[in-house]
Coordinates of C-alpha atoms in Angstrom, one line a residue:
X28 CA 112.9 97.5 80.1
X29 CA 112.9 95.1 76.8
X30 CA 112.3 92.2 79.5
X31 CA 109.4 93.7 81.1
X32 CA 107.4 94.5 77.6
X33 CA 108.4 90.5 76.3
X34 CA 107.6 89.5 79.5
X35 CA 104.2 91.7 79.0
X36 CA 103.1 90.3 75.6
X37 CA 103.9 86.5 76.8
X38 CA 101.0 86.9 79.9
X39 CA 98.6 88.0 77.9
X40 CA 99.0 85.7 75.0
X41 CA 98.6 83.1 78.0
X42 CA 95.7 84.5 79.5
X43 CA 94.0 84.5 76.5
X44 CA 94.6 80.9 75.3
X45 CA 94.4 79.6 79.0
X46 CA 92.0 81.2 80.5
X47 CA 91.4 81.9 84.2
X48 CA 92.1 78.2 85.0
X49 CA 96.1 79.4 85.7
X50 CA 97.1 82.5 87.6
X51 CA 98.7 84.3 83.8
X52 CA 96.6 87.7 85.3
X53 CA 98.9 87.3 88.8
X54 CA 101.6 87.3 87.1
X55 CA 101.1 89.7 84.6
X56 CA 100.0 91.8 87.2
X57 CA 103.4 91.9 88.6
X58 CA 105.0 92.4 85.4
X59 CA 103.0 95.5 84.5
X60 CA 104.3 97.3 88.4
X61 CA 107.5 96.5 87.2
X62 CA 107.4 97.8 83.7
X63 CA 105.1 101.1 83.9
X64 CA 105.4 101.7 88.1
X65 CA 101.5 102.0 87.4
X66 CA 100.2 100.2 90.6
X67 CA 96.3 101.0 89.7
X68 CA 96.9 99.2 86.3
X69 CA 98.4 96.2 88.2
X70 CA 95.5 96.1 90.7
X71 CA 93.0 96.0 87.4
X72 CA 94.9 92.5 86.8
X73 CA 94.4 91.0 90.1
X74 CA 91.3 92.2 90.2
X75 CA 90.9 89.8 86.9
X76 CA 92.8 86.5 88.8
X77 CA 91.7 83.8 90.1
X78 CA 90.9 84.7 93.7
X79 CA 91.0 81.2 95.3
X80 CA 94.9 81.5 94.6
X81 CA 96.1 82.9 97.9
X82 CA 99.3 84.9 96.6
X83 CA 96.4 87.0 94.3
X84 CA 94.2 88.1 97.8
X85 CA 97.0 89.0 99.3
X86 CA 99.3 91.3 97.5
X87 CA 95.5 92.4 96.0
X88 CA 95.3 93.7 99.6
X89 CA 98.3 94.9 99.7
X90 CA 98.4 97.0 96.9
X91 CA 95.5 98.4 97.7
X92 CA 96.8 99.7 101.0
X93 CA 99.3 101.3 99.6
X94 CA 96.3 103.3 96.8
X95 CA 94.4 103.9 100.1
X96 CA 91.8 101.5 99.2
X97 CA 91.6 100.7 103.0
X98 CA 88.1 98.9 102.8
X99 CA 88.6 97.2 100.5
X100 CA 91.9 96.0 101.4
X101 CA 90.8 95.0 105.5
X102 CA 87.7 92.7 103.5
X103 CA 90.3 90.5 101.6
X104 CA 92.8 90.7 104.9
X105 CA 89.6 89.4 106.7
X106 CA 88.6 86.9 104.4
X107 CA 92.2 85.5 104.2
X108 CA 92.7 85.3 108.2
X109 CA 89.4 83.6 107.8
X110 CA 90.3 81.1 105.2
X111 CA 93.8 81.0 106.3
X112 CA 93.9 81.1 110.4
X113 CA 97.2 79.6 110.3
X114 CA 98.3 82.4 108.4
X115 CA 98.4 85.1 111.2

């Protein structure tokens, strides 16, 4: 638990000296599922990141499948299959 909230505090000191030019809010994003199990708080991160880093769309998109955010969710899956044929 001590790992998660250190872990916590480091992202966001990044984010706010860095900016969105690196993917801090990704990460932090993560950090926050793991240390409060709140996936809408997570989502608010990635909805913050930088959305031409893949890894962001795509677990975006996934966790918002699992909130039922379906719509939402099948736009990013569409505009990554788009972006990203390869990726199928």
């Amino acid at each position: 638990r001590e790992q998660w909230e250190v872990a916590a505090v480091c992202y966001a000191r990044l984010r706010k000296e860095s900016g969105a030019s690196m993917p801090w809010a990704y990460y932090q994003a993560h950090v926050e599922r793991g240390r409060t199990h709140d996936l809408s708080a997570a989502v608010k991160f990635l909805e913050e990141a930088d959305r031409s880093y893949f890894p962001v769309r795509l677990y975006l998109a996934e966790w918002l499948l699992e909130l039922g955010r379906d719509a939402e969710a099948a736009a990013l899956i569409d505009g990554l299959l788009a972006s990203h044929p390869d990726s199928a």
